[in-house]
Short mmCIF file of C-alpha atoms and ligand atoms in Angstrom, two decimals:
data_model
loop_
_atom_site.label_atom_id
_atom_site.label_comp_id
_atom_site.label_asym_id
_atom_site.label_seq_id
_atom_site.Cartn_x
_atom_site.Cartn_y
_atom_site.Cartn_z
CA LEU I 1 0.00 0.00 0.00
CA THR I 2 1.29 3.47 -0.85
CA LYS I 3 1.72 5.78 2.13
CA ILE I 4 -1.49 7.66 2.82
CA LYS I 5 -0.88 11.40 3.00
CA LEU I 6 -2.79 13.70 5.30
CA LEU I 7 -3.81 17.20 4.34
CA ASP I 8 -4.72 19.26 7.38
CA SER I 9 -7.33 21.93 6.79
CA THR I 10 -7.70 23.35 10.31
CA LEU I 11 -6.69 26.79 9.07
CA ARG I 12 -9.12 26.82 6.13
CA GLU I 13 -12.04 24.43 6.69
CA GLY I 14 -11.57 24.63 10.47
CA GLU I 15 -11.72 28.39 10.44
CA GLN I 16 -15.00 28.16 8.55
CA SER I 17 -16.65 26.62 11.64
CA SER I 18 -19.07 28.89 13.35
CA GLY I 19 -17.33 31.16 15.84
CA VAL I 20 -13.75 30.21 14.98
CA CYS I 21 -11.15 32.78 13.99
CA PHE I 22 -7.39 32.37 14.32
CA SER I 23 -4.94 35.28 14.55
CA LEU I 24 -1.83 35.25 12.36
CA GLU I 25 0.32 34.21 15.33
CA GLU I 26 -2.07 31.39 16.21
CA LYS I 27 -2.08 30.20 12.60
CA ILE I 28 1.70 30.08 12.52
CA GLU I 29 1.79 28.28 15.86
CA ILE I 30 -0.76 25.67 14.76
CA ALA I 31 0.97 25.22 11.38
CA LYS I 32 4.35 24.60 13.04
CA HIS I 33 2.90 21.98 15.34
CA LEU I 34 1.13 20.29 12.44
CA GLU I 35 4.48 20.22 10.68
CA SER I 36 6.02 18.59 13.71
CA PHE I 37 3.06 16.17 13.99
CA GLY I 38 3.96 14.93 10.53
CA VAL I 39 1.09 15.95 8.27
CA ASP I 40 2.15 16.12 4.63
CA ILE I 41 0.42 19.27 3.52
CA ILE I 42 -1.70 22.03 5.06
CA GLU I 43 -4.45 24.13 3.61
CA VAL I 44 -3.55 27.61 4.74
CA GLY I 45 -6.59 29.67 3.77
CA HIS I 46 -8.47 31.34 0.97
CA PRO I 47 -6.32 34.32 -0.10
CA GLY I 48 -8.71 35.54 -2.81
CA ILE I 49 -11.14 36.80 -0.16
CA SER I 50 -9.18 39.95 0.70
CA GLN I 51 -5.77 41.59 0.64
CA LEU I 52 -5.42 40.93 4.35
CA GLU I 53 -6.18 37.22 3.96
CA GLU I 54 -3.58 37.04 1.18
CA GLU I 55 -0.98 38.62 3.49
CA VAL I 56 -1.84 36.22 6.31
CA CYS I 57 -1.55 33.19 3.99
CA LYS I 58 1.79 34.47 2.70
CA LYS I 59 3.20 34.91 6.19
CA VAL I 60 2.11 31.43 7.24
CA CYS I 61 3.58 29.85 4.08
CA GLU I 62 6.92 31.59 4.73
CA GLN I 63 7.21 29.83 8.09
CA ILE I 64 6.75 26.31 6.74
CA LYS I 65 9.78 24.31 5.69
CA ASN I 66 9.03 20.61 6.01
CA MET I 67 5.58 20.17 4.59
CA GLU I 68 3.77 21.42 1.54
CA THR I 69 1.33 24.31 1.57
CA LEU I 70 -1.90 24.75 -0.35
CA VAL I 71 -4.22 27.72 -0.65
CA HIS I 72 -7.81 27.59 -1.79
CA ALA I 73 -9.17 29.42 -4.84
CA ARG I 74 -12.31 29.56 -6.89
CA ALA I 75 -12.00 28.87 -10.59
CA CYS I 76 -11.18 32.40 -11.67
CA LYS I 77 -7.95 34.14 -12.62
CA THR I 78 -7.97 36.82 -9.90
CA GLU I 79 -8.16 34.17 -7.17
CA ILE I 80 -5.44 32.07 -8.83
CA LEU I 81 -3.18 35.14 -8.97
CA SER I 82 -3.85 35.79 -5.33
CA ALA I 83 -2.95 32.15 -4.55
CA HIS I 84 0.28 32.56 -6.49
CA ASN I 85 1.17 35.70 -4.50
CA THR I 86 1.17 33.73 -1.24
CA GLY I 87 4.11 31.56 -2.27
CA ALA I 88 2.17 28.34 -1.52
CA ASN I 89 3.28 25.23 -3.42
CA TRP I 90 -0.25 24.26 -4.35
CA VAL I 91 -3.48 25.90 -5.34
CA GLY I 92 -6.67 24.02 -4.56
CA ILE I 93 -9.23 25.07 -7.15
CA TRP I 94 -12.77 23.92 -6.60
CA ALA I 95 -16.10 23.94 -8.38
CA SER I 96 -19.34 22.00 -8.48
CA PHE I 97 -21.36 20.85 -11.44
CA ASN I 98 -24.55 19.22 -10.22
CA PRO I 99 -27.92 20.93 -10.81
CA ILE I 100 -28.32 22.27 -7.26
CA SER I 101 -24.87 23.86 -7.42
CA LEU I 102 -25.41 25.42 -10.85
CA GLU I 103 -28.62 26.96 -9.54
CA THR I 104 -27.36 28.19 -6.18
CA LYS I 105 -23.64 28.85 -6.58
CA PHE I 106 -23.34 29.88 -10.22
CA THR I 107 -26.59 31.85 -10.58
CA ASN I 108 -27.93 29.41 -13.13
CA LYS I 109 -24.86 29.42 -15.39
CA SER I 110 -24.56 26.32 -17.55
CA LYS I 111 -22.42 23.33 -16.72
CA GLU I 112 -20.43 24.03 -19.89
CA TRP I 113 -19.66 27.55 -18.64
CA VAL I 114 -18.34 26.19 -15.32
CA LYS I 115 -16.26 23.59 -17.16
CA GLU I 116 -14.64 26.31 -19.27
CA GLN I 117 -13.85 28.37 -16.17
CA VAL I 118 -12.28 25.34 -14.58
CA LEU I 119 -10.16 24.43 -17.57
CA SER I 120 -8.81 27.96 -18.08
CA SER I 121 -8.11 28.39 -14.34
CA ILE I 122 -6.18 25.14 -14.13
CA LEU I 123 -4.12 26.04 -17.20
CA PHE I 124 -3.44 29.52 -15.81
CA ALA I 125 -2.30 28.11 -12.45
CA LYS I 126 0.00 25.65 -14.20
CA GLU I 127 1.52 28.47 -16.26
CA LEU I 128 2.29 30.26 -13.01
CA GLY I 129 4.16 27.19 -11.84
CA LEU I 130 1.66 26.12 -9.18
CA LYS I 131 0.85 22.52 -8.50
CA VAL I 132 -2.88 22.09 -8.93
CA ARG I 133 -5.40 20.14 -6.95
CA PHE I 134 -8.88 20.26 -8.39
CA THR I 135 -11.82 19.50 -6.11
CA ILE I 136 -15.20 18.40 -7.34
CA GLU I 137 -17.33 20.02 -4.71
CA ASP I 138 -20.44 18.02 -3.77
CA ALA I 139 -19.01 15.02 -5.65
CA SER I 140 -21.11 12.75 -3.45
CA ARG I 141 -24.26 14.19 -5.06
CA THR I 142 -22.85 14.38 -8.59
CA SER I 143 -23.60 11.75 -11.22
CA PHE I 144 -20.95 9.38 -12.53
CA GLU I 145 -21.57 10.82 -16.03
CA ILE I 146 -20.61 14.31 -14.87
CA ILE I 147 -17.58 12.99 -12.99
CA GLU I 148 -16.45 11.37 -16.24
CA GLU I 149 -16.85 14.67 -18.12
CA ILE I 150 -14.71 16.44 -15.52
CA ALA I 151 -12.04 13.77 -15.85
CA GLN I 152 -11.65 14.67 -19.50
CA ILE I 153 -10.95 18.30 -18.60
CA THR I 154 -8.61 17.68 -15.70
CA ASN I 155 -6.67 14.96 -17.50
CA GLN I 156 -6.25 17.27 -20.47
CA ALA I 157 -5.15 20.16 -18.23
CA GLY I 158 -2.75 17.98 -16.27
CA VAL I 159 -3.97 18.48 -12.69
CA ASP I 160 -1.71 16.94 -10.10
CA ARG I 161 -4.43 15.81 -7.71
CA LEU I 162 -8.13 15.30 -7.93
CA SER I 163 -10.18 15.66 -4.78
CA LEU I 164 -13.68 14.31 -4.32
CA ALA I 165 -15.58 16.32 -1.74
CA ASP I 166 -18.46 14.90 0.24
CA THR I 167 -19.44 18.49 0.94
CA VAL I 168 -22.68 17.68 2.77
CA GLY I 169 -21.63 14.42 4.43
CA ALA I 170 -23.98 12.34 2.28
CA TRP I 171 -21.78 9.30 1.70
CA ASN I 172 -21.74 6.00 3.47
CA PRO I 173 -18.68 3.76 3.12
CA GLN I 174 -20.15 1.79 0.19
CA LYS I 175 -21.07 4.85 -1.85
CA CYS I 176 -17.75 6.49 -1.10
CA TYR I 177 -15.91 3.33 -2.16
CA GLN I 178 -17.77 3.17 -5.47
CA MET I 179 -17.03 6.74 -6.46
CA VAL I 180 -13.39 6.65 -5.41
CA LYS I 181 -12.92 3.44 -7.38
CA PHE I 182 -14.51 5.13 -10.39
CA ALA I 183 -12.24 8.16 -9.95
CA VAL I 184 -9.11 6.03 -9.68
CA LYS I 185 -10.03 4.51 -13.03
CA ASN I 186 -10.92 7.76 -14.78
CA PHE I 187 -8.46 10.38 -13.52
CA ASN I 188 -4.78 9.99 -14.26
CA CYS I 189 -3.52 11.54 -11.00
CA GLU I 190 -3.62 10.93 -7.25
CA ILE I 191 -7.06 10.88 -5.63
CA GLU I 192 -7.82 12.85 -2.48
CA VAL I 193 -11.01 12.86 -0.42
CA HIS I 194 -12.59 15.64 1.64
CA LEU I 195 -15.24 14.12 3.87
CA HIS I 196 -17.79 15.95 5.98
CA ASN I 197 -19.10 14.33 9.10
CA ASP I 198 -22.81 15.08 9.08
CA PHE I 199 -23.75 11.45 9.77
CA GLY I 200 -20.62 10.81 11.85
CA LEU I 201 -19.29 8.65 9.01
CA ALA I 202 -16.29 10.71 7.88
CA LEU I 203 -13.65 8.41 9.38
CA ALA I 204 -15.36 5.25 8.13
CA ASN I 205 -15.67 6.82 4.67
CA ALA I 206 -11.98 7.74 4.74
CA HIS I 207 -11.02 4.12 5.34
CA SER I 208 -13.31 3.04 2.56
CA ALA I 209 -11.74 5.63 0.25
CA ILE I 210 -8.29 4.25 1.08
CA GLU I 211 -9.41 0.74 0.20
CA ALA I 212 -10.72 2.06 -3.10
CA GLY I 213 -7.37 3.67 -3.90
CA ALA I 214 -7.44 7.23 -2.49
CA SER I 215 -4.05 8.35 -1.24
CA ILE I 216 -4.69 11.73 0.43
CA ILE I 217 -7.21 12.33 3.22
CA ASP I 218 -8.31 15.78 4.40
CA VAL I 219 -8.44 16.22 8.17
CA SER I 220 -8.56 18.98 10.78
CA VAL I 221 -7.63 19.18 14.45
CA LEU I 222 -10.65 17.89 16.42
CA GLY I 223 -12.43 17.57 13.08
CA ILE I 224 -13.51 21.20 13.10
CA GLY I 225 -15.14 22.62 9.99
CA GLU I 226 -18.46 23.68 8.53
CA ARG I 227 -21.43 22.20 10.47
CA ALA I 228 -20.39 18.81 11.94
CA GLY I 229 -16.87 19.21 10.54
CA ILE I 230 -14.64 16.76 8.70
CA CYS I 231 -12.34 13.85 9.54
CA ASP I 232 -10.45 14.27 12.81
CA LEU I 233 -6.65 14.44 12.45
CA PHE I 234 -6.02 12.40 15.60
CA GLN I 235 -8.49 9.64 14.79
CA MET I 236 -7.30 9.40 11.20
CA SER I 237 -3.59 9.30 11.97
CA ALA I 238 -3.98 6.88 14.89
CA SER I 239 -6.07 4.53 12.77
CA LEU I 240 -3.44 4.68 10.01
CA ALA I 241 -0.79 3.80 12.57
CA TYR I 242 -2.80 0.85 13.90
CA PHE I 243 -4.28 -0.54 10.71
CA TYR I 244 -1.49 0.25 8.24
CA ASP I 245 1.61 0.31 10.48
CA ASP I 246 2.25 3.93 9.58
CA VAL I 247 5.03 5.07 11.91
CA SER I 248 5.45 8.56 10.50
CA PHE I 249 3.41 10.56 13.03
CA ASN I 250 4.76 12.37 16.04
CA PHE I 251 1.78 11.69 18.30
CA LYS I 252 3.37 13.54 21.18
CA GLU I 253 2.10 16.72 19.52
CA THR I 254 -1.49 15.58 20.07
CA LYS I 255 -1.99 17.27 23.41
CA TYR I 256 -0.56 20.61 22.34
CA LEU I 257 -2.59 20.73 19.14
CA LYS I 258 -5.75 19.69 20.93
CA ASP I 259 -5.25 22.28 23.65
CA ILE I 260 -4.49 25.20 21.38
CA VAL I 261 -7.37 24.53 18.99
CA ALA I 262 -9.81 23.79 21.84
CA ARG I 263 -8.79 27.01 23.58
CA ILE I 264 -9.13 29.24 20.54
CA SER I 265 -12.26 27.63 19.15
CA THR I 266 -13.76 27.05 22.63
CA PHE I 267 -14.79 23.61 21.38
CA ILE I 268 -14.00 21.38 24.32
CA PRO I 269 -13.88 17.74 23.14
CA GLU I 270 -16.81 15.74 24.50
CA PRO I 271 -15.73 13.36 27.32
CA HIS I 272 -16.01 10.23 25.20
CA ARG I 273 -14.27 11.63 22.13
CA PRO I 274 -11.64 9.14 20.91
CA ILE I 275 -8.06 9.90 22.01
CA VAL I 276 -8.54 13.44 23.38
CA GLY I 277 -11.79 13.21 25.38
CA LYS I 278 -11.29 13.14 29.14
CA ASN I 279 -12.70 9.59 29.35
CA ALA I 280 -10.81 8.20 26.38
CA PHE I 281 -8.36 6.27 28.54
CA ILE I 282 -10.34 5.81 31.76
CA HIS I 283 -11.39 2.31 32.72
CA SER I 284 -14.27 2.77 35.03
CA SER I 285 -16.22 -0.41 35.77
CA LYS I 286 -14.64 -2.63 38.39
CA TYR I 287 -14.70 -5.59 36.01
CA HIS I 288 -12.77 -3.69 33.35
CA ALA I 289 -10.39 -2.03 35.78
CA LYS I 290 -9.56 -5.30 37.51
CA ALA I 291 -8.76 -7.06 34.24
CA ASN I 292 -6.76 -4.10 33.02
CA SER I 293 -4.73 -3.93 36.21
CA LYS I 294 -3.50 -7.45 35.37
CA ASN I 295 -2.84 -6.64 31.73
CA TYR I 296 -3.94 -3.36 30.24
CA LYS I 297 -4.51 -5.06 26.90
CA ALA I 298 -7.61 -6.69 28.36
CA TYR I 299 -9.69 -3.63 27.58
CA GLU I 300 -7.31 -1.57 25.51
CA PHE I 301 -6.36 -1.53 21.88
CA LEU I 302 -5.30 2.07 21.55
CA SER I 303 -2.72 2.97 24.19
CA PRO I 304 -2.57 6.38 25.85
CA GLU I 305 1.24 6.50 26.13
CA LEU I 306 1.50 6.86 22.38
CA PHE I 307 -0.17 10.26 22.64
CA GLY I 308 1.45 11.39 25.87
CA TYR I 309 -1.64 10.58 27.96
CA GLU I 310 -2.09 8.16 30.86
CA ARG I 311 -4.59 5.39 31.44
CA LYS I 312 -6.58 5.59 34.64
CA LEU I 313 -8.30 2.86 36.57
CA LEU I 314 -11.32 3.49 38.80
CA PRO I 315 -11.28 7.24 39.15
CA GLN I 316 -13.48 7.42 42.22
CA GLU I 317 -14.31 11.11 42.30
CA TYR I 318 -15.46 11.00 38.74
CA VAL I 319 -17.48 7.84 39.22
CA ARG I 320 -19.28 9.28 42.20
CA GLU I 321 -20.13 12.39 40.28
CA SER I 322 -21.37 10.50 37.25
CA LYS I 323 -23.48 8.09 39.24
CA LEU I 324 -25.24 10.78 41.23
CA ARG I 325 -28.21 10.58 38.94
CA PHE I 326 -28.95 7.13 40.36
CA SER I 327 -29.14 8.52 43.82
CA ASN I 328 -32.65 9.86 43.40
CA GLU I 329 -33.91 6.33 43.55
CA PHE I 330 -32.48 5.98 47.04
CA LYS I 331 -34.28 8.69 48.87
CA VAL I 332 -34.93 7.89 52.50
CA GLY I 333 -38.23 6.09 52.56
CA ASN I 334 -37.57 4.31 49.31
CA PRO I 335 -39.27 0.91 49.82
CA PHE I 336 -36.01 -0.76 48.91
CA VAL I 337 -34.00 0.98 51.54
CA LYS I 338 -35.01 1.08 55.18
CA SER I 339 -31.88 2.18 56.98
CA ALA I 340 -28.35 3.18 56.32
CA ALA I 341 -27.19 -0.14 57.74
CA GLU I 342 -29.00 -1.98 54.98
CA LEU I 343 -27.38 0.09 52.36
CA LYS I 344 -24.01 -1.59 52.21
CA TYR I 345 -24.86 -3.93 49.32
CA HIS I 346 -28.32 -3.55 48.00
CA ARG I 347 -29.92 -5.18 45.03
CA HIS I 348 -30.74 -2.32 42.75
CA GLY I 349 -32.66 -4.22 40.14
CA VAL I 350 -30.88 -3.03 37.04
CA GLY I 351 -29.96 -6.21 35.19
CA ASP I 352 -27.38 -8.23 37.05
CA ARG I 353 -25.78 -5.25 38.69
CA TRP I 354 -25.30 -4.52 42.35
CA VAL I 355 -25.19 -1.13 43.81
CA HIS I 356 -22.57 -0.44 46.38
CA ILE I 357 -23.58 2.41 48.54
CA ASP I 358 -20.89 4.56 50.02
CA SER I 359 -20.61 3.70 53.70
CA ARG I 360 -20.15 7.38 54.45
CA VAL I 361 -23.73 8.21 53.54
CA ASP I 362 -25.46 10.60 55.79
CA GLU I 363 -28.84 9.26 56.81
CA ARG I 364 -30.26 12.74 57.18
CA SER I 365 -29.37 13.64 53.66
CA PRO I 366 -32.32 13.34 51.29
CA VAL I 367 -30.23 11.30 48.85
CA TYR I 368 -27.60 8.69 49.43
CA ILE I 369 -24.46 8.97 47.42
CA ILE I 370 -23.81 5.83 45.47
CA GLU I 371 -20.17 5.19 45.05
CA ARG I 372 -20.26 2.89 42.09
CA LEU I 373 -22.08 0.27 40.09
CA PHE I 374 -20.34 -2.97 39.31
CA HIS I 375 -20.92 -6.52 38.24
CA GLU I 376 -20.71 -9.25 40.85
CA ASP I 377 -17.33 -10.90 41.09
CA TYR I 378 -17.06 -14.38 39.62
C1 LIG V 1 -15.88 24.97 0.82
C2 LIG V 1 -16.40 23.62 0.39
C3 LIG V 1 -15.38 22.52 0.58
C4 LIG V 1 -14.30 22.55 -0.45
C5 LIG V 1 -13.33 21.42 -0.42
C6 LIG V 1 -12.13 21.57 -1.32
C7 LIG V 1 -16.20 21.21 0.51
O1 LIG V 1 -15.17 25.61 0.07
O2 LIG V 1 -16.22 25.42 1.90
O3 LIG V 1 -11.97 22.60 -2.00
O4 LIG V 1 -11.33 20.64 -1.39
O5 LIG V 1 -16.48 20.62 1.55
O6 LIG V 1 -16.60 20.86 -0.59
O7 LIG V 1 -14.82 22.60 1.87
CU1 LIG V 2 -15.42 21.15 3.31
#
């Protein structure tokens, strides 16, 4: 298998998430840590938007030495020129061709008109010496016939990469596989995928795309991006390491990147988020914790040390807090519970579980604090 490359789009797609805006210094900081993490290429921004954005992209590109840089541009000469001014290695030109896009994004221009724009923009970018990625926006809702027509243009123009965007997160792994396979056959360049996460399927689709022959996957730190975002950098890279023995990532950068992006975006990862959520490496039930204390592999496939985190067994404070909701059922006077003395081990009635009530309960308190729920020992 060829090495799968990661394109990180935290600074472009990520900054498009609602409420997220990075300063120049923050962009440089994030870019440098992505470089050290080992991503292959970053999407720096969309310089054609304004003079200021062009300056910012230029300054970020100047700081990057060990990975490639790409800036985004619509299929028009002014935006390609602006991309060229930033000094990025790549321009990522994008356009969409399906009926809904022609109606809403190109004010009812014809598909032929968009195709001409695309062809002349690609040729112009190549003349300027830029490497060109062309993205079929909304590819997941574009017919195979149209995809084939685009292949004729991009093959003729000599694009270096072709990206299929699941702009609205409409793919499932099977559909994604079919279109990537079709693209591998029809385009004579590398295939990239840009996968939105509206159904929570972005990572699964990425693995399907790899099986079908895609070699570049778009990601962002914590998966941030429009709406539900895109593929998460940490989940993607860790799964490449585990499933494909990819040893190229410096996972020790995980914590820093997570912290800086979470701080600036104010998106705190949900507790059960893979790798960076606060529960990701906590083994809570007694059954799990006991087995893991003998050999952590019992309930662990992905190890925290790789990312600079620690596994935890039985974190009592947290358990008590999380189980408080059960305590309502143990109000004094509950028919189950007559006195504090009876509380030590009391059949709770949820499946085969026993409830162990904290011996420090205060009888006068309206609720008893339940320390934890666990399965009976064998
Ligand atoms: C956008 C849409 C986009 C483009 C992807 C790309 C998408 O510009 O906001 O140019 O590779 O999801 O289709 O992010
Ligand atoms: Cu996108």
